[in-house]
GROMACS .gro file of N, CA and C in nm:
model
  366
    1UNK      N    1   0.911   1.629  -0.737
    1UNK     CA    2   0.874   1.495  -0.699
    1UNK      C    3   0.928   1.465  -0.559
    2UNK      N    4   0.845   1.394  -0.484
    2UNK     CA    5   0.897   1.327  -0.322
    2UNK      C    6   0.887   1.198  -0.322
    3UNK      N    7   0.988   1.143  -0.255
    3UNK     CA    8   0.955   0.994  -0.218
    3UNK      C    9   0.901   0.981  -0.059
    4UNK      N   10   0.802   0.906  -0.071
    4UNK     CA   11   0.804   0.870   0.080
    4UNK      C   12   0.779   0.730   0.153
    5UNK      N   13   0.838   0.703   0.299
    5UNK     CA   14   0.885   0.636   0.333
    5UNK      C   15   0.798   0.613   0.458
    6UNK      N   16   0.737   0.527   0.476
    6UNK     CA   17   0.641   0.480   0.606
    6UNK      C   18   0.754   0.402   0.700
    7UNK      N   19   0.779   0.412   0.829
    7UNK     CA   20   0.806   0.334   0.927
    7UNK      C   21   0.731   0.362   1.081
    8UNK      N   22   0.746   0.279   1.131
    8UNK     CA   23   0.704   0.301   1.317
    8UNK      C   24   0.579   0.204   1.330
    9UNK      N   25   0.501   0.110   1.230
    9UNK     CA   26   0.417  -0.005   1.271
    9UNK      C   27   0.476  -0.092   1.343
   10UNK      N   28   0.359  -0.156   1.393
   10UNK     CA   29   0.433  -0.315   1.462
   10UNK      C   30   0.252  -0.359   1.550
   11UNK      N   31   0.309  -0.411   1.622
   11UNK     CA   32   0.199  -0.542   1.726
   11UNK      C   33   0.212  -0.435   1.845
   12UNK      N   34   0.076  -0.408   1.903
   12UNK     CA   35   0.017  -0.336   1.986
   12UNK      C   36  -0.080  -0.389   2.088
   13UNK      N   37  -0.092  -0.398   2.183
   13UNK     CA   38  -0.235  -0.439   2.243
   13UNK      C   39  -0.353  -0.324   2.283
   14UNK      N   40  -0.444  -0.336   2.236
   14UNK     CA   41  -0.555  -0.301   2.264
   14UNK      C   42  -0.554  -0.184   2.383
   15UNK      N   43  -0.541  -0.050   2.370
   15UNK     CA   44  -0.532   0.064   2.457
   15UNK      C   45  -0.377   0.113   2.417
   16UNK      N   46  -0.313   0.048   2.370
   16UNK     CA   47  -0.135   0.112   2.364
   16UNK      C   48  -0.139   0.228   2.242
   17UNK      N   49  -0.018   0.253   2.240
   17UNK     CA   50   0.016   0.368   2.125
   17UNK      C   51   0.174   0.313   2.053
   18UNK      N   52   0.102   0.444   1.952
   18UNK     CA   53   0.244   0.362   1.839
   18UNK      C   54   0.263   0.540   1.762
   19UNK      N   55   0.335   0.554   1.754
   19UNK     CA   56   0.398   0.674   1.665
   19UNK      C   57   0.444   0.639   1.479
   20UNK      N   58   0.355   0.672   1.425
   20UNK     CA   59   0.410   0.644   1.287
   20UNK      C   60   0.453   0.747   1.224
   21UNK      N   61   0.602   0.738   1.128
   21UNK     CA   62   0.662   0.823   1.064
   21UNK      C   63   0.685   0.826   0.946
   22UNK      N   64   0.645   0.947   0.862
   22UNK     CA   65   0.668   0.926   0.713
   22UNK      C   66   0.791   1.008   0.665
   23UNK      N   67   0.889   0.991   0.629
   23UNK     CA   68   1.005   1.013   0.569
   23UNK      C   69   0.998   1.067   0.442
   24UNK      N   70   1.038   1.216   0.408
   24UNK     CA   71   1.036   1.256   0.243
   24UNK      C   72   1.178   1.238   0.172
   25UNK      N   73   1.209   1.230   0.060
   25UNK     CA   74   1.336   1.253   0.006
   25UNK      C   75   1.283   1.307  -0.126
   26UNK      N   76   1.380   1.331  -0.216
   26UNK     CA   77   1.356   1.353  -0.331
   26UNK      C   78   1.344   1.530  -0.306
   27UNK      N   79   1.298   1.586  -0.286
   27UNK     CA   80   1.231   1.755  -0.223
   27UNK      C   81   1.175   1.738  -0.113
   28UNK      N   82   1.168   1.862  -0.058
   28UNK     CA   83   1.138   1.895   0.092
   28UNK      C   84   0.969   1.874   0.054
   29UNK      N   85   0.878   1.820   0.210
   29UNK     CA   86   0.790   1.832   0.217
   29UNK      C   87   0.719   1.956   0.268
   30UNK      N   88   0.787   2.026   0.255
   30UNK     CA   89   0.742   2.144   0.339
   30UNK      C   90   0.630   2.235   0.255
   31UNK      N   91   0.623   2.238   0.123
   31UNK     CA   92   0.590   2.248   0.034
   31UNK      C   93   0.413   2.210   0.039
   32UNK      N   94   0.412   2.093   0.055
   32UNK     CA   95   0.289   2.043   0.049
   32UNK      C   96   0.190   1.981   0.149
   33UNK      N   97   0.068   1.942   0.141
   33UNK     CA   98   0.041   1.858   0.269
   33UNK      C   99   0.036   1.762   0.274
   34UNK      N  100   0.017   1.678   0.393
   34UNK     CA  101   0.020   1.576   0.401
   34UNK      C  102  -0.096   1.499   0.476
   35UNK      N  103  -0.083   1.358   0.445
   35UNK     CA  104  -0.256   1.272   0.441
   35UNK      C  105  -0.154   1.144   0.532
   36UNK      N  106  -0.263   1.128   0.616
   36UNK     CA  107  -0.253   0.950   0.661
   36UNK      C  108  -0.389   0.894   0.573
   37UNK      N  109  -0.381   0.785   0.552
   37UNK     CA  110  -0.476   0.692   0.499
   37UNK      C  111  -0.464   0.507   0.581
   38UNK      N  112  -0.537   0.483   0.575
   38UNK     CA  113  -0.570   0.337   0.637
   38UNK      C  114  -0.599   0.249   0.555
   39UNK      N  115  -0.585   0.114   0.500
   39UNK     CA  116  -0.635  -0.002   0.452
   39UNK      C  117  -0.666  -0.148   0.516
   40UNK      N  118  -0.732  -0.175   0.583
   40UNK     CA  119  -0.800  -0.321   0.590
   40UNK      C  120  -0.811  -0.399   0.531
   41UNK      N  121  -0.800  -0.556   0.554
   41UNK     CA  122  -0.800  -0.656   0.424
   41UNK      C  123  -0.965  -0.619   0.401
   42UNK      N  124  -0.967  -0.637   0.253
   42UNK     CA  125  -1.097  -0.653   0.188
   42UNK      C  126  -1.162  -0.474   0.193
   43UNK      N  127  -1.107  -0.359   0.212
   43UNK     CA  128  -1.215  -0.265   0.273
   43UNK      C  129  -1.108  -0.169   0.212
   44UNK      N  130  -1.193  -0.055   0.155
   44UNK     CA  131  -1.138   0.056   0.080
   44UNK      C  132  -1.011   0.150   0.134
   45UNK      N  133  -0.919   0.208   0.101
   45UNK     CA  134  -0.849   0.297   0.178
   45UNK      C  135  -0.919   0.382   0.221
   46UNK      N  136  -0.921   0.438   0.353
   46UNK     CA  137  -0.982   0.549   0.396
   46UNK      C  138  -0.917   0.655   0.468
   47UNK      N  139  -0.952   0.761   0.497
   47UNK     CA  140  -0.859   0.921   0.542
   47UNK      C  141  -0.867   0.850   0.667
   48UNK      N  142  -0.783   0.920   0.730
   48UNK     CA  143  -0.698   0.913   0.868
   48UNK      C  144  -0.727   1.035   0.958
   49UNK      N  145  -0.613   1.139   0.843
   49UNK     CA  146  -0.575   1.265   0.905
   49UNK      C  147  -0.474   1.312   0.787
   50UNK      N  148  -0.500   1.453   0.831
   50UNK     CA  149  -0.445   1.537   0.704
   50UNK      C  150  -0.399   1.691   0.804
   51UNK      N  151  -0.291   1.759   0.724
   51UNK     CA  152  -0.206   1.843   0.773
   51UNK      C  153  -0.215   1.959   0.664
   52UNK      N  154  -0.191   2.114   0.658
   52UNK     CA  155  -0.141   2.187   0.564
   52UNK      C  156  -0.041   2.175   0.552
   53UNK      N  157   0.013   2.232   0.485
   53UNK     CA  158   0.189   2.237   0.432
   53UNK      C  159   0.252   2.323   0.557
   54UNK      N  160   0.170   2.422   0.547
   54UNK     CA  161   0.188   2.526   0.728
   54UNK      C  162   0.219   2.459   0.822
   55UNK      N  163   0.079   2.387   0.858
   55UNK     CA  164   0.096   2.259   0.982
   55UNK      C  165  -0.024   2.381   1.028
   56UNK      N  166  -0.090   2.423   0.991
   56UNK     CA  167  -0.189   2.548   1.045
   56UNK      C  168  -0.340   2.510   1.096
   57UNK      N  169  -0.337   2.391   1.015
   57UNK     CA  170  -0.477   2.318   0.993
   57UNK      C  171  -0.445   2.177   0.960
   58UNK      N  172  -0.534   2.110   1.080
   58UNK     CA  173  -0.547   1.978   1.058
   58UNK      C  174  -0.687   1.940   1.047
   59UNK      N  175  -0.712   1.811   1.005
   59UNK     CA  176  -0.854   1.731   0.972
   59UNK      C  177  -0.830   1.578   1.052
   60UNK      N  178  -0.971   1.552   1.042
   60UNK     CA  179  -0.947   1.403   1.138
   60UNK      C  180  -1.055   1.313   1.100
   61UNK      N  181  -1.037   1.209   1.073
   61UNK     CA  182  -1.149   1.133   1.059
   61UNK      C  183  -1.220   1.133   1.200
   62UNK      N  184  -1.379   1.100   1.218
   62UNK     CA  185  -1.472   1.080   1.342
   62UNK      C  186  -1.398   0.976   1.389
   63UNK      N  187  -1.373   0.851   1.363
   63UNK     CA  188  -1.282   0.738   1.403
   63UNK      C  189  -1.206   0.744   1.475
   64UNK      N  190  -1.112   0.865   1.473
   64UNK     CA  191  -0.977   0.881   1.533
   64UNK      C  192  -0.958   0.979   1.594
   65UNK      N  193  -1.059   1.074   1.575
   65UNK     CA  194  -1.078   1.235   1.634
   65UNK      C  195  -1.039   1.185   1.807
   66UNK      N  196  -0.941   1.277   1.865
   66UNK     CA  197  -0.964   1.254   2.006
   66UNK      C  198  -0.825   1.138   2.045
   67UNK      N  199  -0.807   1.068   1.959
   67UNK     CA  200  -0.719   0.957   1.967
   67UNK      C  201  -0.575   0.965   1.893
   68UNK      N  202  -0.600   1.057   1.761
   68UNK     CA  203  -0.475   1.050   1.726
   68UNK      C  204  -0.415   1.166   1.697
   69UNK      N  205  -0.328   1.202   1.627
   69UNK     CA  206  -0.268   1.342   1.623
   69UNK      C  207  -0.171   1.330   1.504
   70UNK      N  208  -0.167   1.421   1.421
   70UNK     CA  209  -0.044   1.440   1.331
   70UNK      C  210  -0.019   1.569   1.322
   71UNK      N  211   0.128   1.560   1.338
   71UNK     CA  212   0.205   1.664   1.331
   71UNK      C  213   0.360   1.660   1.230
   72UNK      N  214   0.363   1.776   1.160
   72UNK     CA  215   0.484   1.741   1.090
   72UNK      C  216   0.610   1.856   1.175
   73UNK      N  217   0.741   1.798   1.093
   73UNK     CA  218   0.884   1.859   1.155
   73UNK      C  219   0.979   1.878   1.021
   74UNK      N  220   0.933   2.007   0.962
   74UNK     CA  221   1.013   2.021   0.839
   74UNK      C  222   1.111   2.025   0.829
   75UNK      N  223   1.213   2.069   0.956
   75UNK     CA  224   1.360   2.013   0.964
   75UNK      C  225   1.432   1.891   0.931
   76UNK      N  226   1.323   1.738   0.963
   76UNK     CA  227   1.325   1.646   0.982
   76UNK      C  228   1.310   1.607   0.844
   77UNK      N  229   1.198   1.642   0.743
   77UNK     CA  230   1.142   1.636   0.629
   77UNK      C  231   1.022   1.497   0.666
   78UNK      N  232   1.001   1.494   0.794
   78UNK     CA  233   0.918   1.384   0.827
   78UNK      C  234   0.763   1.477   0.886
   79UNK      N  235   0.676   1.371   0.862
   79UNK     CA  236   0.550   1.406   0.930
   79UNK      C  237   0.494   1.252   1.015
   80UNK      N  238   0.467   1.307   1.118
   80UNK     CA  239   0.412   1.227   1.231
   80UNK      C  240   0.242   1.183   1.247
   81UNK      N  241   0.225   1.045   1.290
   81UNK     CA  242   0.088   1.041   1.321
   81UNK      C  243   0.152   0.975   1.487
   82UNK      N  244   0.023   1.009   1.566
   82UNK     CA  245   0.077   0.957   1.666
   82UNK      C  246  -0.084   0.886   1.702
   83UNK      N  247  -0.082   0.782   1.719
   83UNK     CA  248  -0.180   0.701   1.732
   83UNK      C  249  -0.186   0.653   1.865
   84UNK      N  250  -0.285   0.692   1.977
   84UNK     CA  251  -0.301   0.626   2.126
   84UNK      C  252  -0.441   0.574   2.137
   85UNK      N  253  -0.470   0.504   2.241
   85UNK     CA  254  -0.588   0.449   2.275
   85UNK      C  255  -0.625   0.351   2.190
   86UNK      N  256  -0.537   0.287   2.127
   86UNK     CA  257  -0.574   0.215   2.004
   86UNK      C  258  -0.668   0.108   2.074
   87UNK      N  259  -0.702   0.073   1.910
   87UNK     CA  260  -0.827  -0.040   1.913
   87UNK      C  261  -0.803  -0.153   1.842
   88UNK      N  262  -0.856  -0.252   1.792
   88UNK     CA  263  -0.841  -0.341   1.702
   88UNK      C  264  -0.887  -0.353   1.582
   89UNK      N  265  -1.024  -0.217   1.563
   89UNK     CA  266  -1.006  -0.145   1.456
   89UNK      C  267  -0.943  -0.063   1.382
   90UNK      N  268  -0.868  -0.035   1.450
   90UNK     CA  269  -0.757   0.064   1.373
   90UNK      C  270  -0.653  -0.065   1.309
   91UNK      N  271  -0.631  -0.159   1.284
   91UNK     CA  272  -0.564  -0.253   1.247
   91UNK      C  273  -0.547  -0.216   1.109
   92UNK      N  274  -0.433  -0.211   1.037
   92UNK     CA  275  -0.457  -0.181   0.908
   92UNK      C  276  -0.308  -0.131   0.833
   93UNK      N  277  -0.293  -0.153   0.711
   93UNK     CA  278  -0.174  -0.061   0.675
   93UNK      C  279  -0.226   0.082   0.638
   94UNK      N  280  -0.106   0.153   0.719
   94UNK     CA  281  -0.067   0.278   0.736
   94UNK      C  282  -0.009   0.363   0.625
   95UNK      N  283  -0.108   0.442   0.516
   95UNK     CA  284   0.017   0.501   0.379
   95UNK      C  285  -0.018   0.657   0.472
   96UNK      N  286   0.097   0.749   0.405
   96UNK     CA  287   0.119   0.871   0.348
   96UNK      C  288   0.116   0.916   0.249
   97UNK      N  289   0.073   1.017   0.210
   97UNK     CA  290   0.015   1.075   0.091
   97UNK      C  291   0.042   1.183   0.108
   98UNK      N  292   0.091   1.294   0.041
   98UNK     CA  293   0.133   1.446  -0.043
   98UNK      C  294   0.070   1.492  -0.142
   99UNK      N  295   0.020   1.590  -0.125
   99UNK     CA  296  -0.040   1.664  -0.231
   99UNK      C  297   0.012   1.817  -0.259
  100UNK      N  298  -0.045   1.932  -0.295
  100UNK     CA  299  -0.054   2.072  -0.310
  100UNK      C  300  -0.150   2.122  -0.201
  101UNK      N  301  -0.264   2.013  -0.198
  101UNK     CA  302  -0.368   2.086  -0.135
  101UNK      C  303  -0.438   1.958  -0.055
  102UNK      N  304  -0.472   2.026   0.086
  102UNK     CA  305  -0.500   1.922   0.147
  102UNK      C  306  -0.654   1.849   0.076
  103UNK      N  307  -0.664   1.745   0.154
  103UNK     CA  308  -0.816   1.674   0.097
  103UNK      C  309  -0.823   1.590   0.156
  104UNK      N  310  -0.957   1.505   0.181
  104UNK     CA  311  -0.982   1.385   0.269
  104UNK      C  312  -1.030   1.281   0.144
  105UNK      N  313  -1.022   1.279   0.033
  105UNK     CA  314  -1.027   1.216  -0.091
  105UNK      C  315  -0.892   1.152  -0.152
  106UNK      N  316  -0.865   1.038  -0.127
  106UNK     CA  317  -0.763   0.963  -0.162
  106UNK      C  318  -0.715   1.017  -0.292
  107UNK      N  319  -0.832   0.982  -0.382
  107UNK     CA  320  -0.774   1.013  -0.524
  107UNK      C  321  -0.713   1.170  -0.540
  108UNK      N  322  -0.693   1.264  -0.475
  108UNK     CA  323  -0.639   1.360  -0.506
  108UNK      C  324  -0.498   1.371  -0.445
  109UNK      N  325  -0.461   1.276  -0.419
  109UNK     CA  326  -0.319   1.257  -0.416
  109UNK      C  327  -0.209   1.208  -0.462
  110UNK      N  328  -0.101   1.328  -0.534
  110UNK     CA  329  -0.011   1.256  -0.605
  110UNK      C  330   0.055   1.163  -0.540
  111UNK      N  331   0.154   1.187  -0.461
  111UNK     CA  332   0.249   1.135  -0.424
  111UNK      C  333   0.235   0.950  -0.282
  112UNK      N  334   0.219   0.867  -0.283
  112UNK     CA  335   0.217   0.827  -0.172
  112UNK      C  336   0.365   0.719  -0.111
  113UNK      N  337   0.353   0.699   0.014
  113UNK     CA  338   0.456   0.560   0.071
  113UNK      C  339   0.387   0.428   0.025
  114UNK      N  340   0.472   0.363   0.062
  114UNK     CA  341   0.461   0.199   0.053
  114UNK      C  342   0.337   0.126   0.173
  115UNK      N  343   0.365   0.184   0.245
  115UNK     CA  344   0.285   0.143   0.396
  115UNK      C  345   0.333   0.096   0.471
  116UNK      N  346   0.261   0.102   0.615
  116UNK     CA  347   0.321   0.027   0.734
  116UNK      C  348   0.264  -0.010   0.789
  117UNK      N  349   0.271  -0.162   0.835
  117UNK     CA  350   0.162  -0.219   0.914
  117UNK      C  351   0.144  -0.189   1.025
  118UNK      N  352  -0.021  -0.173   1.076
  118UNK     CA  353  -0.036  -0.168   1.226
  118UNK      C  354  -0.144  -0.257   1.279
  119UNK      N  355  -0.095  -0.327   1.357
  119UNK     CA  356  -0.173  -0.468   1.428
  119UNK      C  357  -0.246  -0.433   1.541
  120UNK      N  358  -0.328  -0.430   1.615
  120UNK     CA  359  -0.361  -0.368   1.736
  120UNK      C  360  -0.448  -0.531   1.790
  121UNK      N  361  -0.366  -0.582   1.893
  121UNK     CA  362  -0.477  -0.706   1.953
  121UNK      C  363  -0.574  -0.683   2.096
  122UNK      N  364  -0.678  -0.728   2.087
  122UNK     CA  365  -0.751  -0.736   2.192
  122UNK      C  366  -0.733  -0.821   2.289
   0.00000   0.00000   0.00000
């Protein structure tokens, strides 16, 4: 079992960047991969970006392709999204998600964080 821990949201303007960090405890994440996901008021969670357990292979939503990046630091037991060029669509809370096996399908993930907000104004 992992716990994980979202921090690094906040208030952004429109073109800035923000680095978000997910924190494991409980067991190493090294083990498994890892998922960003997004939520909007009123609007489904949706994939982000996703990592192997390697860090060998990543995925990207069309949305963010080009703009954002995740990378993990198994020393750290943290995995990184690094979010630039932002928009005011990207507004949204920020989860992490762990699995065995990567996927761009929410529901196949055991483990997730709490979330972290990210505001982006125009």
């Amino acid at each position: 079992q992992v716990q994980l821990v979202e921090s690094g949201g906040g208030l952004v303007q429109a073109g800035g960047s923000l680095r978000l960090s997910c924190a494991g405890s409980g067991r190493t994440i090294s083990s498994y991969a890892m998922a960003w996901f997004r939520q909007a008021p009123g609007k489904e969670r949706e994939f982000v970006a996703a990592t192997t357990w390697s860090g060998g292979r990543t995925d990207y939503a069309d949305s963010v392709k080009g703009r954002f990046t995740i990378f993990r630091d198994d020393a750290k037991n943290t995995v990184y999204l690094q979010m630039n060029s932002l928009k005011p669509e990207d507004t949204a809370v920020y989860y992490c998600a762990a699995d065995v096996v990567i996927a761009r399908e929410k529901d196949k993930y055991d483990y997730w964080g709490q979330g972290t907000q990210v505001t982006v104004s125009s």
